[in-house]
Coordinates of C-alpha atoms and ligand atoms in Angstrom, one line a residue:
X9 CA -35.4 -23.8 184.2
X10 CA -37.2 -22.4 187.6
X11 CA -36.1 -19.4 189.0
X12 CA -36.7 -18.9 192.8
X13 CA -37.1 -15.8 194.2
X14 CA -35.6 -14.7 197.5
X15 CA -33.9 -17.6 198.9
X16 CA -31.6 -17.6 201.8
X17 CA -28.0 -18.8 200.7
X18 CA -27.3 -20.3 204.2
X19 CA -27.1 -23.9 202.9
X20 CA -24.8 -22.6 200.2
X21 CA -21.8 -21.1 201.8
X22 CA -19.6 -22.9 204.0
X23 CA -19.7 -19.7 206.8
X24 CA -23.4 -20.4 207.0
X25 CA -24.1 -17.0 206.3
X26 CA -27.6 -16.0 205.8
X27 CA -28.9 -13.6 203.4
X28 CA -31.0 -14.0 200.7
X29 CA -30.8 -13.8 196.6
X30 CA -33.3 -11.9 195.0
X31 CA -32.9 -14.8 192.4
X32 CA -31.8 -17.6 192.5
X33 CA -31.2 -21.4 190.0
X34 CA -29.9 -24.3 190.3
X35 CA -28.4 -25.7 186.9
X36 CA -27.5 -29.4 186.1
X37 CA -27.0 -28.9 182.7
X38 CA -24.9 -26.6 180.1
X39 CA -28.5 -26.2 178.5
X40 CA -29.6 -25.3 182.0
X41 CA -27.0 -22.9 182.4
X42 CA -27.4 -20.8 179.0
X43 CA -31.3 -20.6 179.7
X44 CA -30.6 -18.9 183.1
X45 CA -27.6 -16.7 181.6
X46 CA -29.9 -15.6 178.8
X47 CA -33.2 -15.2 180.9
X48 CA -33.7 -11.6 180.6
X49 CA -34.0 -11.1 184.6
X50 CA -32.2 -7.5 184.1
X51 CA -30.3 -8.4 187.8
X52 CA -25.9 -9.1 188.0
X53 CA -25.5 -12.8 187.8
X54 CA -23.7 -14.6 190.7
X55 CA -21.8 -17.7 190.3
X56 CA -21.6 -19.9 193.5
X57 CA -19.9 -23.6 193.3
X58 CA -19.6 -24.7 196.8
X59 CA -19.7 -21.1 198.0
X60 CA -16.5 -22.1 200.1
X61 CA -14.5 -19.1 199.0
X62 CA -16.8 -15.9 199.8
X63 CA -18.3 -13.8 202.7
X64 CA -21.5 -12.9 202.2
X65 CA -21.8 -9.5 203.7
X66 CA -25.5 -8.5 202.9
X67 CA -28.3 -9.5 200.7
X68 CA -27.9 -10.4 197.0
X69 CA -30.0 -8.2 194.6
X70 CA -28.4 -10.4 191.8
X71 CA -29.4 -13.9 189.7
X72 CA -27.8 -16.4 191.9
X73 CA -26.8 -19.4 190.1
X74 CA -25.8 -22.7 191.7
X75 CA -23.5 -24.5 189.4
X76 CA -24.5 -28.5 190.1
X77 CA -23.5 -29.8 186.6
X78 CA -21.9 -33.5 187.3
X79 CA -19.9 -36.2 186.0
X80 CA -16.7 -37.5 185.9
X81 CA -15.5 -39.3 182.5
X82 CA -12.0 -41.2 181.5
X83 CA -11.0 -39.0 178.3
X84 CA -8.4 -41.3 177.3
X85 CA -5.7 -43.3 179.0
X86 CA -2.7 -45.7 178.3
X87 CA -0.7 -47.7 180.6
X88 CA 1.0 -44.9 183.0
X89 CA -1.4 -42.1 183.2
X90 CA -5.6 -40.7 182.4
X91 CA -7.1 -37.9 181.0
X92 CA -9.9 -37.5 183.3
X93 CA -12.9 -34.6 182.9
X94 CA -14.8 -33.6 185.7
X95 CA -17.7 -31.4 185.3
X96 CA -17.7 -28.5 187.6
X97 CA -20.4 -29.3 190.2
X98 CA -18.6 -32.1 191.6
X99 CA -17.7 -32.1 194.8
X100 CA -13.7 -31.5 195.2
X101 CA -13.0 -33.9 198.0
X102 CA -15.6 -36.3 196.1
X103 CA -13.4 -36.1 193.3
X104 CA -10.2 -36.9 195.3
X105 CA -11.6 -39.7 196.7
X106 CA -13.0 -41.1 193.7
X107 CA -9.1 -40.7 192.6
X108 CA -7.9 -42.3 195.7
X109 CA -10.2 -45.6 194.8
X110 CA -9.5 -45.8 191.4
X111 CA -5.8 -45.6 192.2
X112 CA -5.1 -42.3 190.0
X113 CA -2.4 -40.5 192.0
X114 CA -1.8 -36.9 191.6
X115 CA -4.7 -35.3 193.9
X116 CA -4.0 -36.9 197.2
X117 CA -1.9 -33.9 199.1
X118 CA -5.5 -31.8 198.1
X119 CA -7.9 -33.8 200.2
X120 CA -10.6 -32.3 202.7
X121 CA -10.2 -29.3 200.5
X122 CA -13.8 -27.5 200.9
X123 CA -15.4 -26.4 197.3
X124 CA -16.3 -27.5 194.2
X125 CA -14.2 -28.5 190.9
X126 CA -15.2 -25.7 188.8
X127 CA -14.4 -23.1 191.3
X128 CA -10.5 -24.8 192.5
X129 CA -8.9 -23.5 189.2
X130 CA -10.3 -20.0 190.2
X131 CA -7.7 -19.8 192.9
X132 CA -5.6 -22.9 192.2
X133 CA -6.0 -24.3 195.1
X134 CA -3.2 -25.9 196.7
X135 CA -2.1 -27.9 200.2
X136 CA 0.9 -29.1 201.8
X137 CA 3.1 -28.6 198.6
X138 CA 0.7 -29.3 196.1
X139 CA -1.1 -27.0 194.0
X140 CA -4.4 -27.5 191.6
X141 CA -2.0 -26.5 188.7
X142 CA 0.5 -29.5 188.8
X143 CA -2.2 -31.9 187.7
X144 CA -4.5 -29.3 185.8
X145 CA -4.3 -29.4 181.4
X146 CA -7.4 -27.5 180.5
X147 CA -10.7 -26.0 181.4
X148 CA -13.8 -25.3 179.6
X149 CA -15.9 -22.1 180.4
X150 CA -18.5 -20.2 178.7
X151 CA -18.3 -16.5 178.1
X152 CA -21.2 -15.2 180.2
X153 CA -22.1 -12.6 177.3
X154 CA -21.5 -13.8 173.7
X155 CA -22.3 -17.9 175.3
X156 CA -19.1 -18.9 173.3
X157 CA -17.3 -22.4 174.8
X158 CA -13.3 -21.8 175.3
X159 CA -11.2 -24.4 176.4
X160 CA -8.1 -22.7 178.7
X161 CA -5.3 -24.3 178.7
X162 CA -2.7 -24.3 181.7
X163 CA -0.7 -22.0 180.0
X164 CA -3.5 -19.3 179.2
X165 CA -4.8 -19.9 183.1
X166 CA -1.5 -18.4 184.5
X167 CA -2.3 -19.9 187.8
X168 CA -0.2 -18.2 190.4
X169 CA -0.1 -19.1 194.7
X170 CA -4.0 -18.7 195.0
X171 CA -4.0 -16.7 191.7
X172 CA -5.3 -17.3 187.8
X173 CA -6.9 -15.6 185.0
X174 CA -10.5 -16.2 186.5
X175 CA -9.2 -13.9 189.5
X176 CA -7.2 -11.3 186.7
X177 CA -8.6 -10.4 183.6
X178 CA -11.4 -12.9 182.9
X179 CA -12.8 -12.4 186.9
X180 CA -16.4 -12.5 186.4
X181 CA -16.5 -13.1 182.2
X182 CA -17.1 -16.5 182.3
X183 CA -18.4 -20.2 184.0
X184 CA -15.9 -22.5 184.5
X185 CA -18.4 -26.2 182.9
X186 CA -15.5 -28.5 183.4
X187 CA -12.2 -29.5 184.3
X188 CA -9.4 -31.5 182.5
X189 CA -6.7 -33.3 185.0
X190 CA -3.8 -35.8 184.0
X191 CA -3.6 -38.3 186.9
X192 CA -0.8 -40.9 187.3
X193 CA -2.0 -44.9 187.6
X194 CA 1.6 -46.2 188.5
X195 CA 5.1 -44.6 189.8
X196 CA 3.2 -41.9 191.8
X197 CA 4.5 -38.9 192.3
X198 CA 4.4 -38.6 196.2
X199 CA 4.8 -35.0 197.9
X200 CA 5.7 -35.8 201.2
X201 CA 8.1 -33.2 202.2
X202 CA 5.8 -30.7 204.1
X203 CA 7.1 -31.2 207.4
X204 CA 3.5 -32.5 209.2
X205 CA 3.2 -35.4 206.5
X206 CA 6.2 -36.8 207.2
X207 CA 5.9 -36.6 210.8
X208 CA 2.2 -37.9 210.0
X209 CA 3.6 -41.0 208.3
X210 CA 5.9 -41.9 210.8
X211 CA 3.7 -41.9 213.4
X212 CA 1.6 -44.4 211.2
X213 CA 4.5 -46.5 211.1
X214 CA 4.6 -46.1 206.9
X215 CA 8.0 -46.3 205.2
X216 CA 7.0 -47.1 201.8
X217 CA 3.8 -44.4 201.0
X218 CA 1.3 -44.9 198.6
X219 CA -1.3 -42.5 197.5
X220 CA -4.0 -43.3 200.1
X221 CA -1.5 -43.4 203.0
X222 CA -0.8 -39.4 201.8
X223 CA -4.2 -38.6 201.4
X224 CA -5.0 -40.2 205.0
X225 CA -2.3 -38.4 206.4
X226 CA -3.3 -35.1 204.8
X227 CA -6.6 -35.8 206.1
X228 CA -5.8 -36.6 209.9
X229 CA -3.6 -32.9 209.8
X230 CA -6.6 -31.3 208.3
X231 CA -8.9 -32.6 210.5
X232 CA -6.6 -31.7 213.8
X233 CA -6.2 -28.4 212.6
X234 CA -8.9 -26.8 210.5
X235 CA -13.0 -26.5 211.5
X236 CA -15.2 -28.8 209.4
X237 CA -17.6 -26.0 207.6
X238 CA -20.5 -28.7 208.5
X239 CA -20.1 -27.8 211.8
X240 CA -18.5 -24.2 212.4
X241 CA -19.1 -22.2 209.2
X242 CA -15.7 -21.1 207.8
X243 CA -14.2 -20.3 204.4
X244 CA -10.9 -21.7 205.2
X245 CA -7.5 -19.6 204.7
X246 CA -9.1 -16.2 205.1
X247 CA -6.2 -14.6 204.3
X248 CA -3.5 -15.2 201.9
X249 CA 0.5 -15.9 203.3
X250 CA 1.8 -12.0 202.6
X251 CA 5.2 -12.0 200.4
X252 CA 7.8 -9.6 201.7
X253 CA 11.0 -8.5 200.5
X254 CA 13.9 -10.1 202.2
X255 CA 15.2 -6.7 203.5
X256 CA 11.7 -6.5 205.1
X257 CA 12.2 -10.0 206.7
X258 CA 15.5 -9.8 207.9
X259 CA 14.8 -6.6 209.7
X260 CA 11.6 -9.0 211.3
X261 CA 13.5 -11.9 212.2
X262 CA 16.1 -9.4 214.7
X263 CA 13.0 -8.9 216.5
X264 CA 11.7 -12.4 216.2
X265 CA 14.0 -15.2 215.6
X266 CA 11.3 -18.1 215.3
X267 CA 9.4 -16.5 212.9
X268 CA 8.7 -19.2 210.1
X269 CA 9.6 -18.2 206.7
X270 CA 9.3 -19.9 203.2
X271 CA 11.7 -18.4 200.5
X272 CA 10.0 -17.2 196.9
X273 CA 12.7 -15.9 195.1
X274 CA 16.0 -14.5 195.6
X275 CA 14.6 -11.5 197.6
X276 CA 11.4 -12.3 198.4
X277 CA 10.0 -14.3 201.1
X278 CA 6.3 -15.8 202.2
X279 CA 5.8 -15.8 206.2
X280 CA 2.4 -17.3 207.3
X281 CA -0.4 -14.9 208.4
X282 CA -1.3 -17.8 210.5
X283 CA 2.3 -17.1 212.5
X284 CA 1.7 -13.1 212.5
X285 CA -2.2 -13.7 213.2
X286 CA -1.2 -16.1 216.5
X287 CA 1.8 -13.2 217.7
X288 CA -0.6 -10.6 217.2
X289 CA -2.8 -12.5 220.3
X290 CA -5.8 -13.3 217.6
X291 CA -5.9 -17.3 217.9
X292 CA -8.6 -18.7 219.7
X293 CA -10.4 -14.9 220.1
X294 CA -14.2 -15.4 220.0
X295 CA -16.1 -11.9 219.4
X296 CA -20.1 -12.6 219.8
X297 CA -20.5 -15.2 217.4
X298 CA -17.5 -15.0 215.2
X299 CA -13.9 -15.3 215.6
X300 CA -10.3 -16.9 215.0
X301 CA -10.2 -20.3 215.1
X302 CA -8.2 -22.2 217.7
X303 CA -5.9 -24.3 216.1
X304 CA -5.3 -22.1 213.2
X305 CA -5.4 -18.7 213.0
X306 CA -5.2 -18.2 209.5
X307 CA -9.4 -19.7 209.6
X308 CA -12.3 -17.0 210.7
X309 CA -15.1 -19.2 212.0
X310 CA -19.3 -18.5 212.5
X311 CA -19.9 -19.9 215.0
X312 CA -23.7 -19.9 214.6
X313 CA -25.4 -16.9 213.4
X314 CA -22.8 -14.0 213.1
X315 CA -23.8 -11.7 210.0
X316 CA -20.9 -11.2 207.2
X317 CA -20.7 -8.2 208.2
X318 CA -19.5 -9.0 211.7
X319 CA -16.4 -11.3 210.5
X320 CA -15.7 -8.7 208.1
X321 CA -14.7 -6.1 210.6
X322 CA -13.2 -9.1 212.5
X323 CA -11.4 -9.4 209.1
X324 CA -10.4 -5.6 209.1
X325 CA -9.3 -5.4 212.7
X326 CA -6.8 -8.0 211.8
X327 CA -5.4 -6.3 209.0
X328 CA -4.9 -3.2 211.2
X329 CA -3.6 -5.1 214.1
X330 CA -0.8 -6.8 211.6
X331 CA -0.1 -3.9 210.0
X332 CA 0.5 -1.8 212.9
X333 CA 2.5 -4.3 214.6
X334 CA 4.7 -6.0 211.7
X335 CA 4.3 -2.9 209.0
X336 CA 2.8 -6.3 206.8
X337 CA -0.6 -5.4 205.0
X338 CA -2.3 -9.1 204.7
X339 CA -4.8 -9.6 202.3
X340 CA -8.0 -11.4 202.5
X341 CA -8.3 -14.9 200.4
X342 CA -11.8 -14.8 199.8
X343 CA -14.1 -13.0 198.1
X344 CA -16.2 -10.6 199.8
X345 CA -19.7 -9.8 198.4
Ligands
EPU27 N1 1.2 -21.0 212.1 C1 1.2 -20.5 213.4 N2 -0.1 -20.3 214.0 C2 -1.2 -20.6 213.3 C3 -1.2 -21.1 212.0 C4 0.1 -21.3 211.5 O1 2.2 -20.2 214.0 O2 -2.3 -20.4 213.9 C5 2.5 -21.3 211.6 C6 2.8 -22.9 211.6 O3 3.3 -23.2 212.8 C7 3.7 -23.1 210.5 C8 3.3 -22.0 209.5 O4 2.6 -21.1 210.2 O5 5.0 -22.9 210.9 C9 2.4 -22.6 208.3 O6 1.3 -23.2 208.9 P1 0.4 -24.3 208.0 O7 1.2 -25.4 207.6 O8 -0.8 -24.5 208.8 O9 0.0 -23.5 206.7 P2 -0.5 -22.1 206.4 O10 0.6 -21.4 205.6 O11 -1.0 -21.4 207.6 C10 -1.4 -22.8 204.0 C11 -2.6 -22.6 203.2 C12 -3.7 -23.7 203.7 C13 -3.1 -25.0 203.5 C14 -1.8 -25.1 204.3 C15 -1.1 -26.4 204.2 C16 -2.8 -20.3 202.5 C17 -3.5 -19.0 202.6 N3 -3.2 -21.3 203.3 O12 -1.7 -22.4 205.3 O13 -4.8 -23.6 202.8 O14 -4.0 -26.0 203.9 O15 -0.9 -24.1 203.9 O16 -0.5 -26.5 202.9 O17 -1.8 -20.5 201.7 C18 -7.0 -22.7 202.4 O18 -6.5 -22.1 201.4 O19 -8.2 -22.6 202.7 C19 -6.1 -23.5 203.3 C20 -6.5 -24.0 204.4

């Protein structure tokens, strides 16, 4: 085990943010891991994967550990489907690709999706009508205090839209090691009704879809609309879609009619912060060196050395300006440290 002291955690968050760790490991092992979880360093552990879910808004007096435990193994499999584990410092868009050439459908609609595998069941990530949880049977994860392995079922995860038990109750109590998905290898599953995939495939001239074609077609949409974190730092969504009542909507939609909506139940309804972000004149708004990016204004972008501090007050602004204009309170995605 080596322990570094005060390194800068620029390479390792996607908004390039940099501040420092008072501590800081790198583990490629379970063995690894316990050594640094028991080291008696008296500091709050931090857990980063591929730090593509936080804003770092100041320096980290904690022990920073980098999860970078890899491997991907076929559990078991018969004709139709595999049990595949994937330990949790794997890339995620690795992983999908790895899927993609090994013909194991499931993954495709999730490609592009910045991060790493043991950090996606945190807040089951999910695009274009696909969702970490529809492919997910178990995790394992080690209880940071009493070192005990439990496997978490998809049941006991209660994933939710961008929501599970490692965000609830168990946020903070434990290390996600690895993760369990069932993958189809024939009759595919295809998700192709988001409206932008289909319009994707067409334009590819595709009638009859297979997994890649998806994946490529998630991938040119993705590319078109969200910043690359390689070259403008950015944590993605950095807000969730709010969920209003349906009284609360229809009252919005007298005052604007194109306002796009997705229905969650019989009286509530999800409208895209992107869509109230845009109206509220946001999209495209540079402030110093951060700002909302252009061709989605869901995404906060660094564009070279803005402090977290800066995109959080960005972030806050926002809110305000929403809520003032739409009575909506928006929440942010990612997790601000
Ligand atoms: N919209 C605007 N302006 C914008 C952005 C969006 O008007 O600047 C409108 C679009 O025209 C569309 C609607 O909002 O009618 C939805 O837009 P989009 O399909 O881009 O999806 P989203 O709801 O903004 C969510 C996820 C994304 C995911 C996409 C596709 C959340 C918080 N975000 O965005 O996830 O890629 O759907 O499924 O749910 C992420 O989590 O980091 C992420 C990028």
């Amino acid at each position: 085990m080596h322990i570094q002291e005060n390194i800068s955690l620029k390479q390792f968050n996607t908004f390039g943010i940099d501040v420092n760790a008072s501590l800081f490991a790198s583990v490629s092992s379970i063995d690894g891991l316990t050594e640094v979880i028991t080291a008696k360093t008296n500091k709050e552990l931090l857990v980063l994967g591929g730090g593509s879910n936080m804003l770092l808004t100041q320096d980290q007096d904690k022990m920073v550990i980098h999860v970078n435990i890899k491997g991907i193994n076929i559990v078991k499999e018969d004709a139709n489907t595999a049990l595949v584990e994937v330990k949790a410092g794997e890339n995620w868009h690795d992983f999908v690709l790895w899927c993609l050439n090994n013909d194991y459908g499931g993954l495709e609609n999730l490609a592009l999706i910045p991060g790493n595998v043991g950090t996606a069941p945190i807040q089951n990530i999910g695009a274009y009508g696909v969702e970490l949880k529809d492919n997910f049977v178990s995790c394992n994860a080690i209880n940071i205090k009493t070192l005990e392995h439990t496997n978490y079922t998809k049941e006991d995860c209660n994933f939710g839209y961008r929501n599970s038990i490692f965000k609830q109750e168990a946020k903070g109590k434990y290390i996600i090691t690895s993760v369990l998905f069932k993958l189809t290898k024939k009759e595919h599953k295809l998700h192709t009704n988001y409206g932008a995939i289909q319009a994707e495939l067409i334009k590819n001239g595709v009638t009859h879809p297979t997994i890649q074609d998806v994946s490529k077609a998630v991938i040119a949409i993705r590319t078109s609309k969200l910043p690359n974190p390689k070259e403008i730092g950015n944590s993605g969504s950095f807000f969730k879609n709010p969920i209003i009542s349906k009284s609360q909507f229809d009252k919005l939609k007298d005052n604007f009619e194109e306002i796009p909506s997705y229905t969650v139940s019989q009286d509530s309804i999800k409208v895209p912060a992107g869509w109230l972000i845009e109206k509220a004149g946001f999209k495209g708004k540079r402030f110093g060196d951060c700002g909302v990016h252009k061709n989605q204004a869901l995404v906060l972008v660094n564009y070279g050395n803005a402090r977290g501090e800066d995109i959080l007050k960005l972030s806050k602004l926002i809110q305000n300006t929403i809520l003032r204009l739409f009575g909506i309170s928006i929440e942010a995605e990612v997790n601000i440290l």
